Amino acid sequence: MSKFKEALERGKKARRRQDERADGNTPKVDFGAQARAWLTEVVVASLEAAKADVAGEVTIDVNPMPRREASAIAPSVEFRIYRNGAGEKSQARAFRVSVSISGEASVSAPGMVAEDIGSIGDKSDQRFRHLLAKLIEDAARDGRS
């Protein structure tokens, strides 16, 4: 518990120093807004492109910003992947792309170890697209067996 308190105090001190150094003309960066923009520009755009590419075999449902997290400091995007014609959507796998306070983004799902997909400072979608392709292949393969 003391480590937590120490970390909290260090955070408060760093915030005060940052406020002292900032002149009145420097706008403060809103991390939540920056994270939401990254999720929209990189993740949602990649999901929408993949959705169009695999429309015949696999369906991707995207929930860009869950309502409860619309104003969250560390927002996330949820999506589901399922094979077309596999009966009900019960075979769908649900995933969440989360951004931590450190700026690192990861993809997680029940029964899956979270996979790192980079930082919001990096506007490249390559790592996320690579993981998404793997998830789509898994969904298509699971539907065939």
PDB file of C-alpha atoms in Angstrom:
ATOM      1  CA  MET A   1       0.000   0.000   0.000  1.00  0.00           C
ATOM      2  CA  SER A   2       2.861   2.368   0.730  1.00  0.00           C
ATOM      3  CA  LYS A   3       4.198   1.941  -2.823  1.00  0.00           C
ATOM      4  CA  PHE A   4       0.838   3.063  -4.106  1.00  0.00           C
ATOM      5  CA  LYS A   5       0.896   6.157  -1.894  1.00  0.00           C
ATOM      6  CA  GLU A   6       4.450   6.951  -2.995  1.00  0.00           C
ATOM      7  CA  ALA A   7       3.474   6.649  -6.641  1.00  0.00           C
ATOM      8  CA  LEU A   8       0.456   8.856  -6.043  1.00  0.00           C
ATOM      9  CA  GLU A   9       2.619  11.518  -4.381  1.00  0.00           C
ATOM     10  CA  ARG A  10       5.166  11.387  -7.225  1.00  0.00           C
ATOM     11  CA  GLY A  11       2.312  11.868  -9.682  1.00  0.00           C
ATOM     12  CA  LYS A  12       1.008  14.869  -7.765  1.00  0.00           C
ATOM     13  CA  LYS A  13       4.480  16.425  -7.611  1.00  0.00           C
ATOM     14  CA  ALA A  14       5.051  15.874 -11.315  1.00  0.00           C
ATOM     15  CA  ARG A  15       1.694  17.450 -12.097  1.00  0.00           C
ATOM     16  CA  ARG A  16       2.528  20.515  -9.966  1.00  0.00           C
ATOM     17  CA  ARG A  17       5.929  20.893 -11.663  1.00  0.00           C
ATOM     18  CA  GLN A  18       4.291  20.619 -15.058  1.00  0.00           C
ATOM     19  CA  ASP A  19       1.744  23.280 -14.097  1.00  0.00           C
ATOM     20  CA  GLU A  20       4.507  25.571 -12.774  1.00  0.00           C
ATOM     21  CA  ARG A  21       6.597  25.229 -15.943  1.00  0.00           C
ATOM     22  CA  ALA A  22       3.721  25.731 -18.330  1.00  0.00           C
ATOM     23  CA  ASP A  23       3.212  29.295 -19.356  1.00  0.00           C
ATOM     24  CA  GLY A  24      -0.303  30.574 -19.911  1.00  0.00           C
ATOM     25  CA  ASN A  25      -0.046  30.122 -23.684  1.00  0.00           C
ATOM     26  CA  THR A  26       0.680  26.403 -23.699  1.00  0.00           C
ATOM     27  CA  PRO A  27      -2.492  24.338 -24.029  1.00  0.00           C
ATOM     28  CA  LYS A  28      -2.664  21.255 -21.833  1.00  0.00           C
ATOM     29  CA  VAL A  29      -2.957  17.964 -23.661  1.00  0.00           C
ATOM     30  CA  ASP A  30      -6.170  16.102 -22.921  1.00  0.00           C
ATOM     31  CA  PHE A  31      -5.059  12.479 -22.808  1.00  0.00           C
ATOM     32  CA  GLY A  32      -8.610  11.145 -23.084  1.00  0.00           C
ATOM     33  CA  ALA A  33      -9.272  13.162 -26.231  1.00  0.00           C
ATOM     34  CA  GLN A  34      -5.932  12.099 -27.708  1.00  0.00           C
ATOM     35  CA  ALA A  35      -6.673   8.428 -26.956  1.00  0.00           C
ATOM     36  CA  ARG A  36     -10.200   8.646 -28.419  1.00  0.00           C
ATOM     37  CA  ALA A  37      -8.804  10.267 -31.574  1.00  0.00           C
ATOM     38  CA  TRP A  38      -6.219   7.482 -31.940  1.00  0.00           C
ATOM     39  CA  LEU A  39      -8.861   4.804 -31.448  1.00  0.00           C
ATOM     40  CA  THR A  40     -11.033   6.412 -34.108  1.00  0.00           C
ATOM     41  CA  GLU A  41      -8.255   7.086 -36.631  1.00  0.00           C
ATOM     42  CA  VAL A  42      -6.378   3.808 -36.268  1.00  0.00           C
ATOM     43  CA  VAL A  43      -8.574   1.123 -34.721  1.00  0.00           C
ATOM     44  CA  VAL A  44     -12.070   1.982 -35.974  1.00  0.00           C
ATOM     45  CA  ALA A  45     -10.752   2.845 -39.440  1.00  0.00           C
ATOM     46  CA  SER A  46      -8.896  -0.496 -39.607  1.00  0.00           C
ATOM     47  CA  LEU A  47     -11.962  -2.399 -38.406  1.00  0.00           C
ATOM     48  CA  GLU A  48     -14.198  -0.698 -40.975  1.00  0.00           C
ATOM     49  CA  ALA A  49     -11.703  -1.469 -43.776  1.00  0.00           C
ATOM     50  CA  ALA A  50     -11.446  -5.108 -42.663  1.00  0.00           C
ATOM     51  CA  LYS A  51     -15.228  -5.308 -42.372  1.00  0.00           C
ATOM     52  CA  ALA A  52     -15.568  -4.358 -46.035  1.00  0.00           C
ATOM     53  CA  ASP A  53     -12.784  -6.731 -47.127  1.00  0.00           C
ATOM     54  CA  VAL A  54     -14.177  -9.866 -45.440  1.00  0.00           C
ATOM     55  CA  ALA A  55     -17.908  -9.144 -45.729  1.00  0.00           C
ATOM     56  CA  GLY A  56     -18.651 -12.409 -47.546  1.00  0.00           C
ATOM     57  CA  GLU A  57     -17.149 -14.789 -45.004  1.00  0.00           C
ATOM     58  CA  VAL A  58     -16.787 -13.041 -41.650  1.00  0.00           C
ATOM     59  CA  THR A  59     -18.812 -10.289 -39.977  1.00  0.00           C
ATOM     60  CA  ILE A  60     -17.260  -7.650 -37.772  1.00  0.00           C
ATOM     61  CA  ASP A  61     -19.507  -5.614 -35.473  1.00  0.00           C
ATOM     62  CA  VAL A  62     -17.883  -2.462 -34.100  1.00  0.00           C
ATOM     63  CA  ASN A  63     -18.937  -0.490 -31.029  1.00  0.00           C
ATOM     64  CA  PRO A  64     -16.701   2.582 -31.436  1.00  0.00           C
ATOM     65  CA  MET A  65     -17.150   4.068 -27.959  1.00  0.00           C
ATOM     66  CA  PRO A  66     -19.180   2.237 -25.361  1.00  0.00           C
ATOM     67  CA  ARG A  67     -21.544   4.792 -23.834  1.00  0.00           C
ATOM     68  CA  ARG A  68     -20.183   4.313 -20.320  1.00  0.00           C
ATOM     69  CA  GLU A  69     -16.695   5.202 -21.561  1.00  0.00           C
ATOM     70  CA  ALA A  70     -17.452   8.135 -23.852  1.00  0.00           C
ATOM     71  CA  SER A  71     -15.790  10.534 -21.449  1.00  0.00           C
ATOM     72  CA  ALA A  72     -13.362   8.095 -19.816  1.00  0.00           C
ATOM     73  CA  ILE A  73      -9.749   9.068 -19.341  1.00  0.00           C
ATOM     74  CA  ALA A  74      -8.569   5.782 -20.873  1.00  0.00           C
ATOM     75  CA  PRO A  75     -11.240   4.879 -23.474  1.00  0.00           C
ATOM     76  CA  SER A  76     -11.678   1.659 -25.400  1.00  0.00           C
ATOM     77  CA  VAL A  77     -13.336   0.229 -28.503  1.00  0.00           C
ATOM     78  CA  GLU A  78     -15.229  -3.050 -28.548  1.00  0.00           C
ATOM     79  CA  PHE A  79     -15.716  -5.312 -31.549  1.00  0.00           C
ATOM     80  CA  ARG A  80     -17.024  -8.795 -32.295  1.00  0.00           C
ATOM     81  CA  ILE A  81     -15.991 -11.202 -35.027  1.00  0.00           C
ATOM     82  CA  TYR A  82     -18.071 -14.147 -36.199  1.00  0.00           C
ATOM     83  CA  ARG A  83     -18.343 -16.353 -39.258  1.00  0.00           C
ATOM     84  CA  ASN A  84     -21.286 -15.744 -41.590  1.00  0.00           C
ATOM     85  CA  GLY A  85     -23.777 -18.563 -41.752  1.00  0.00           C
ATOM     86  CA  ALA A  86     -22.557 -20.051 -38.478  1.00  0.00           C
ATOM     87  CA  GLY A  87     -26.066 -19.882 -37.077  1.00  0.00           C
ATOM     88  CA  GLU A  88     -26.497 -17.511 -34.194  1.00  0.00           C
ATOM     89  CA  LYS A  89     -24.087 -14.792 -33.221  1.00  0.00           C
ATOM     90  CA  SER A  90     -23.347 -16.911 -30.153  1.00  0.00           C
ATOM     91  CA  GLN A  91     -20.177 -18.075 -31.903  1.00  0.00           C
ATOM     92  CA  ALA A  92     -18.944 -14.485 -31.942  1.00  0.00           C
ATOM     93  CA  ARG A  93     -15.774 -13.575 -30.095  1.00  0.00           C
ATOM     94  CA  ALA A  94     -15.809 -10.221 -28.363  1.00  0.00           C
ATOM     95  CA  PHE A  95     -12.648  -8.129 -28.188  1.00  0.00           C
ATOM     96  CA  ARG A  96     -11.715  -4.843 -26.554  1.00  0.00           C
ATOM     97  CA  VAL A  97      -8.996  -2.443 -27.634  1.00  0.00           C
ATOM     98  CA  SER A  98      -7.956  -0.493 -24.553  1.00  0.00           C
ATOM     99  CA  VAL A  99      -5.616   2.431 -24.080  1.00  0.00           C
ATOM    100  CA  SER A 100      -3.841   2.594 -20.735  1.00  0.00           C
ATOM    101  CA  ILE A 101      -2.828   5.826 -19.045  1.00  0.00           C
ATOM    102  CA  SER A 102       0.736   5.220 -20.232  1.00  0.00           C
ATOM    103  CA  GLY A 103      -0.474   5.541 -23.835  1.00  0.00           C
ATOM    104  CA  GLU A 104       0.048   1.864 -24.646  1.00  0.00           C
ATOM    105  CA  ALA A 105      -2.789   0.095 -26.443  1.00  0.00           C
ATOM    106  CA  SER A 106      -3.704  -3.576 -26.236  1.00  0.00           C
ATOM    107  CA  VAL A 107      -6.341  -6.000 -27.476  1.00  0.00           C
ATOM    108  CA  SER A 108      -7.965  -8.415 -25.048  1.00  0.00           C
ATOM    109  CA  ALA A 109     -10.791 -10.931 -24.935  1.00  0.00           C
ATOM    110  CA  PRO A 110     -12.091 -13.463 -22.463  1.00  0.00           C
ATOM    111  CA  GLY A 111      -9.693 -16.407 -22.495  1.00  0.00           C
ATOM    112  CA  MET A 112      -7.010 -14.465 -24.352  1.00  0.00           C
ATOM    113  CA  VAL A 113      -3.860 -12.882 -22.992  1.00  0.00           C
ATOM    114  CA  ALA A 114      -3.905  -9.182 -23.868  1.00  0.00           C
ATOM    115  CA  GLU A 115      -1.728  -8.418 -26.872  1.00  0.00           C
ATOM    116  CA  ASP A 116       0.193  -5.160 -27.161  1.00  0.00           C
ATOM    117  CA  ILE A 117      -0.514  -3.204 -30.349  1.00  0.00           C
ATOM    118  CA  GLY A 118       1.666  -0.179 -29.766  1.00  0.00           C
ATOM    119  CA  SER A 119       1.359   3.350 -28.502  1.00  0.00           C
ATOM    120  CA  ILE A 120      -1.074   6.129 -29.340  1.00  0.00           C
ATOM    121  CA  GLY A 121       1.942   8.230 -30.252  1.00  0.00           C
ATOM    122  CA  ASP A 122       2.451   5.944 -33.240  1.00  0.00           C
ATOM    123  CA  LYS A 123      -0.192   6.633 -35.884  1.00  0.00           C
ATOM    124  CA  SER A 124       0.671   3.468 -37.810  1.00  0.00           C
ATOM    125  CA  ASP A 125      -2.020   0.811 -37.864  1.00  0.00           C
ATOM    126  CA  GLN A 126       0.299  -1.991 -38.986  1.00  0.00           C
ATOM    127  CA  ARG A 127       0.490  -3.869 -35.658  1.00  0.00           C
ATOM    128  CA  PHE A 128      -3.268  -3.699 -35.131  1.00  0.00           C
ATOM    129  CA  ARG A 129      -4.023  -4.778 -38.708  1.00  0.00           C
ATOM    130  CA  HIS A 130      -1.672  -7.750 -38.359  1.00  0.00           C
ATOM    131  CA  LEU A 131      -3.409  -8.892 -35.166  1.00  0.00           C
ATOM    132  CA  LEU A 132      -6.845  -8.261 -36.679  1.00  0.00           C
ATOM    133  CA  ALA A 133      -5.971 -10.440 -39.681  1.00  0.00           C
ATOM    134  CA  LYS A 134      -4.986 -13.234 -37.291  1.00  0.00           C
ATOM    135  CA  LEU A 135      -8.248 -12.884 -35.348  1.00  0.00           C
ATOM    136  CA  ILE A 136     -10.285 -12.942 -38.574  1.00  0.00           C
ATOM    137  CA  GLU A 137      -8.459 -16.071 -39.765  1.00  0.00           C
ATOM    138  CA  ASP A 138      -9.154 -17.747 -36.430  1.00  0.00           C
ATOM    139  CA  ALA A 139     -12.862 -16.875 -36.669  1.00  0.00           C
ATOM    140  CA  ALA A 140     -13.076 -18.194 -40.231  1.00  0.00           C
ATOM    141  CA  ARG A 141     -11.231 -21.384 -39.300  1.00  0.00           C
ATOM    142  CA  ASP A 142     -13.382 -21.975 -36.192  1.00  0.00           C
ATOM    143  CA  GLY A 143     -16.515 -21.641 -38.300  1.00  0.00           C
ATOM    144  CA  ARG A 144     -15.370 -24.336 -40.715  1.00  0.00           C
ATOM    145  CA  SER A 145     -14.562 -26.978 -38.132  1.00  0.00           C
TER     146      SER A 145
END
